[in-house]
mmCIF file of C-alpha atoms and ligand atoms in Angstrom:
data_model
loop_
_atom_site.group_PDB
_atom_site.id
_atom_site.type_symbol
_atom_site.label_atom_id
_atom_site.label_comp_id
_atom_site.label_asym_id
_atom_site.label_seq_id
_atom_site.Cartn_x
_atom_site.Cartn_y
_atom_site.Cartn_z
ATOM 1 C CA UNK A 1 -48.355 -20.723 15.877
ATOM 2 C CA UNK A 2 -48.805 -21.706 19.781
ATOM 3 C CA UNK A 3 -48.614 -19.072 22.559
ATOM 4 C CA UNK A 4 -45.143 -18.898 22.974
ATOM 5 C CA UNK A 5 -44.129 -19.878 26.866
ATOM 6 C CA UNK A 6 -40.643 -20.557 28.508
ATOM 7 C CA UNK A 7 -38.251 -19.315 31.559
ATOM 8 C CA UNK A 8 -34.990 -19.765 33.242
ATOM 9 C CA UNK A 9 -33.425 -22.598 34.453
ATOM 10 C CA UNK A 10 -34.173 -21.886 37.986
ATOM 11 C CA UNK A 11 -38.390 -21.284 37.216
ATOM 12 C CA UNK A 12 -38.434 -18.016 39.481
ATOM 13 C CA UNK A 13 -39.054 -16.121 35.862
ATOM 14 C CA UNK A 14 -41.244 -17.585 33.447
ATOM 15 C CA UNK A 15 -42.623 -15.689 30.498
ATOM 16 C CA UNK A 16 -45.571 -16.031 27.935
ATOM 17 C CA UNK A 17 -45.756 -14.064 24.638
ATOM 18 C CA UNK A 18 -48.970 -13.963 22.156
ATOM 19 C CA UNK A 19 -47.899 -12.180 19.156
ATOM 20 C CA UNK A 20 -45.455 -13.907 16.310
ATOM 21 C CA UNK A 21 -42.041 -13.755 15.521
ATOM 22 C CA UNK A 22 -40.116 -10.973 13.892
ATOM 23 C CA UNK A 23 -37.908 -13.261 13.053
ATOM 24 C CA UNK A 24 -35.154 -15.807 14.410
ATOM 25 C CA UNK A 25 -31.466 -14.455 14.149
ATOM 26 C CA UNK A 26 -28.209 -16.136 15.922
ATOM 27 C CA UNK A 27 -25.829 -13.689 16.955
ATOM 28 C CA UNK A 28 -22.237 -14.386 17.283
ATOM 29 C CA UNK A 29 -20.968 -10.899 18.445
ATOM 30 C CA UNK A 30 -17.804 -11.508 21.496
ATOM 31 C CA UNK A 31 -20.562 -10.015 24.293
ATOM 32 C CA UNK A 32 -23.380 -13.066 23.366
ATOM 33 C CA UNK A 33 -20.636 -15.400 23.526
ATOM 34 C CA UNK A 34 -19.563 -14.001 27.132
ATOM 35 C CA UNK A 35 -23.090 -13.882 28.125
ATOM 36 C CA UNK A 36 -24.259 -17.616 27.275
ATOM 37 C CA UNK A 37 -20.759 -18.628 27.563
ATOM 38 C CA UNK A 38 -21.735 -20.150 24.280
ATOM 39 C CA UNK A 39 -20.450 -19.658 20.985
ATOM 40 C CA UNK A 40 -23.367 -17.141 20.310
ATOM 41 C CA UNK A 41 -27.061 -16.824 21.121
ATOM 42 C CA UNK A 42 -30.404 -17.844 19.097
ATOM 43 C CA UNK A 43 -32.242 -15.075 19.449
ATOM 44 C CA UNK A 44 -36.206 -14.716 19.085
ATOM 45 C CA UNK A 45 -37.215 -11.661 17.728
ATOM 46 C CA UNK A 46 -40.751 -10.362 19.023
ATOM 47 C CA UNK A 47 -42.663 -6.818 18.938
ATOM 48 C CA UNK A 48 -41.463 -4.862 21.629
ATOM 49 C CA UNK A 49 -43.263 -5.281 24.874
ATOM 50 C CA UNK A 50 -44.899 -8.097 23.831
ATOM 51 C CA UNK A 51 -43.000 -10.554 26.631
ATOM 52 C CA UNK A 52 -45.163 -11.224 29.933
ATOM 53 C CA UNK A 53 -43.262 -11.971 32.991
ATOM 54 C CA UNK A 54 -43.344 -13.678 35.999
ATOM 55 C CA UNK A 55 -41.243 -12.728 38.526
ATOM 56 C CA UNK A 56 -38.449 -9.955 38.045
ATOM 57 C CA UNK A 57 -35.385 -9.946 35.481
ATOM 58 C CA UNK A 58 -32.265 -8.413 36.908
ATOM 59 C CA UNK A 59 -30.453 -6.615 34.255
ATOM 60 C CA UNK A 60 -27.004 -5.533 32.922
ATOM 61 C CA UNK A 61 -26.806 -2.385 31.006
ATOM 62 C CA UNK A 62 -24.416 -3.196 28.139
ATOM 63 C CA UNK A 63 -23.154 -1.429 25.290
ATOM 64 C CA UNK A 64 -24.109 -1.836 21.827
ATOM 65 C CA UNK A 65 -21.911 -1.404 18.344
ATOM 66 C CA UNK A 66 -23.937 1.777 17.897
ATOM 67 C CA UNK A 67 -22.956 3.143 21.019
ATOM 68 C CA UNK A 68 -26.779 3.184 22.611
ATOM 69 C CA UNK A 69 -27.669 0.863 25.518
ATOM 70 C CA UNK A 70 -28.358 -3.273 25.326
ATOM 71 C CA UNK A 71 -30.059 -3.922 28.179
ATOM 72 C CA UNK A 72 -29.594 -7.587 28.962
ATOM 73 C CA UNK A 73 -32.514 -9.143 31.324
ATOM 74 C CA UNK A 74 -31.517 -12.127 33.358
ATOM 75 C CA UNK A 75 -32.850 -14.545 35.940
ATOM 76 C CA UNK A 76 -30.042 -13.179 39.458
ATOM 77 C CA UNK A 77 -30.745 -16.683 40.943
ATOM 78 C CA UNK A 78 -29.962 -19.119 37.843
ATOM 79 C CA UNK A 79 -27.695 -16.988 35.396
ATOM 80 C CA UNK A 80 -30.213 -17.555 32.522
ATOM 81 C CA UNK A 81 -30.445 -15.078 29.702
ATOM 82 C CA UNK A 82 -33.595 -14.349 28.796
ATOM 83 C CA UNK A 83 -34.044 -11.167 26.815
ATOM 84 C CA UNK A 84 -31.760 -8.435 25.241
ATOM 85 C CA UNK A 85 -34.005 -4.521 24.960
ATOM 86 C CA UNK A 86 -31.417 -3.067 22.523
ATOM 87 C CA UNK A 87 -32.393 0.393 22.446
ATOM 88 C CA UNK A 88 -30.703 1.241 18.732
ATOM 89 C CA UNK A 89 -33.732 -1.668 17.906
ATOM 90 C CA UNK A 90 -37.188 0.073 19.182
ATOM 91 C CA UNK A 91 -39.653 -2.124 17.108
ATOM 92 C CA UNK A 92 -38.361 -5.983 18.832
ATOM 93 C CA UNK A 93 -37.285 -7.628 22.043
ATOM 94 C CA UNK A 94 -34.798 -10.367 21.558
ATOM 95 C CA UNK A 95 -36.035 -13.395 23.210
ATOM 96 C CA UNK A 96 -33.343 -15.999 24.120
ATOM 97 C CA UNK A 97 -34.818 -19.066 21.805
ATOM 98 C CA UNK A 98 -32.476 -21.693 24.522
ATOM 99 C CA UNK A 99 -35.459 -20.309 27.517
ATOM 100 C CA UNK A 100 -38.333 -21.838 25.081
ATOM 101 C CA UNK A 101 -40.522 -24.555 26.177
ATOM 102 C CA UNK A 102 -41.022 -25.828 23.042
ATOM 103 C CA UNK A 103 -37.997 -25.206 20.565
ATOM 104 C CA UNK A 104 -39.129 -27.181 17.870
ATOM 105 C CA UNK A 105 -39.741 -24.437 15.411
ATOM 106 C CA UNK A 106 -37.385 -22.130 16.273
ATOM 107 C CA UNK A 107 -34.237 -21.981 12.867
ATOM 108 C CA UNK A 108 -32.472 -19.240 12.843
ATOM 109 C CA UNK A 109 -32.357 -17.448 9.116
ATOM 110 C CA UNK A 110 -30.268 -14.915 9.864
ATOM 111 C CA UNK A 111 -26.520 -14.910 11.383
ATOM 112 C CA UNK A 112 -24.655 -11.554 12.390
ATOM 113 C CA UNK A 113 -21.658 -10.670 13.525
ATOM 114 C CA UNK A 114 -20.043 -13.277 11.692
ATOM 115 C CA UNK A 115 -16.976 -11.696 11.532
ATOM 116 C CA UNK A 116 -16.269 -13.387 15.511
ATOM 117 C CA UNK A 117 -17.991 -16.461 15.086
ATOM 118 C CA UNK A 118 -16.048 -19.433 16.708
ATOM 119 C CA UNK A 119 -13.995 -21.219 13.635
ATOM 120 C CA UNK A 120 -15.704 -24.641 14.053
ATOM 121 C CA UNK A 121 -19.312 -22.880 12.844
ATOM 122 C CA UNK A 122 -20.651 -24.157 9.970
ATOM 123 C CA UNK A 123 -24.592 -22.038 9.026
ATOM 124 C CA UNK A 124 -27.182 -23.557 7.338
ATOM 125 C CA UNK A 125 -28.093 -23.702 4.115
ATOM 126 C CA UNK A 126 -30.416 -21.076 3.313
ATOM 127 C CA UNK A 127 -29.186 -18.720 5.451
ATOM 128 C CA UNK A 128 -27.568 -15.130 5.717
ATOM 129 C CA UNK A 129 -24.718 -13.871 6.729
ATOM 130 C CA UNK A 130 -23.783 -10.746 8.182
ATOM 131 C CA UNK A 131 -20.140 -9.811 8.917
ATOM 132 C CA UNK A 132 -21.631 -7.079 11.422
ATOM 133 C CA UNK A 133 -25.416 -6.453 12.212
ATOM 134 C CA UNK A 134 -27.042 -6.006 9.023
ATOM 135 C CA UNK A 135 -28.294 -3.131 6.920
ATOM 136 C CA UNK A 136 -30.844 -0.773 8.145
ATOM 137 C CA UNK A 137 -34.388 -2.058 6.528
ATOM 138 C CA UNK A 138 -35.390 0.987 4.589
HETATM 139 ZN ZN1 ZN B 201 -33.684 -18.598 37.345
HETATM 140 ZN ZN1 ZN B 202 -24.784 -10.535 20.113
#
């Protein structure tokens, strides 16, 4: 796969990111629908600390379902998302697929916190659900 490369709307923070993809998950929980003022975010899983930057995120300090800290890095000029460190998740950084250059291969497999997903979603086919965020991998 190609050196993944992106950044904000703006282009004061752009990012570059060598190693592959965890995985590709949308998440439709109420507080990625506030932040993209979407109807929920595509989110690139990578290995944690993985992410190069250019130029400084500003970041809100949210609150995950587990209680532990989401911190939510942003571009203060343009509003763009661009990564979520949730802290209950020490092995990835979520990557906000919309701040890719090249979004051609990104397809999310995975879908949580169904259970407040906007009624007009449809998912694909092939992919899971999760009412909440899923099952610790054991
Ligand atoms: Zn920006
Ligand atoms: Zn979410």
């Amino acid at each position: 796969m190609a050196q993944i490369s992106g950044g904000c709307l703006c282009g004061k923070i752009k990012y570059t990111c060598n190693a592959a993809p965890v995985m590709v998950a949308a998440c439709h929980c109420t507080h990625c629908q506030k932040q993209s003022g979407s109807a929920f975010s595509v989110n690139v899983g990578l290995p944690k600390g993985t992410l190069q930057f250019t130029g400084k995120t500003s970041i809100f300090e949210d609150k995950g379902s587990s209680g532990l800290p989401v911190f939510r890095h942003f571009c203060s000029t343009c509003g763009s998302p661009l990564f979520s460190d949730v802290v209950a998740m020490p092995q990835v950084d979520w990557l906000k697929a919309g701040t890719l250059d090249d979004t051609s291969w990104v397809k999310p497999t995975i879908n949580i916190w169904c259970r407040s997903a906007q009624n007009w979603v449809t998912y694909p086919e092939g992919a899971t659900q999760f009412a909440a965020t899923p099952p610790p991998a054991s």
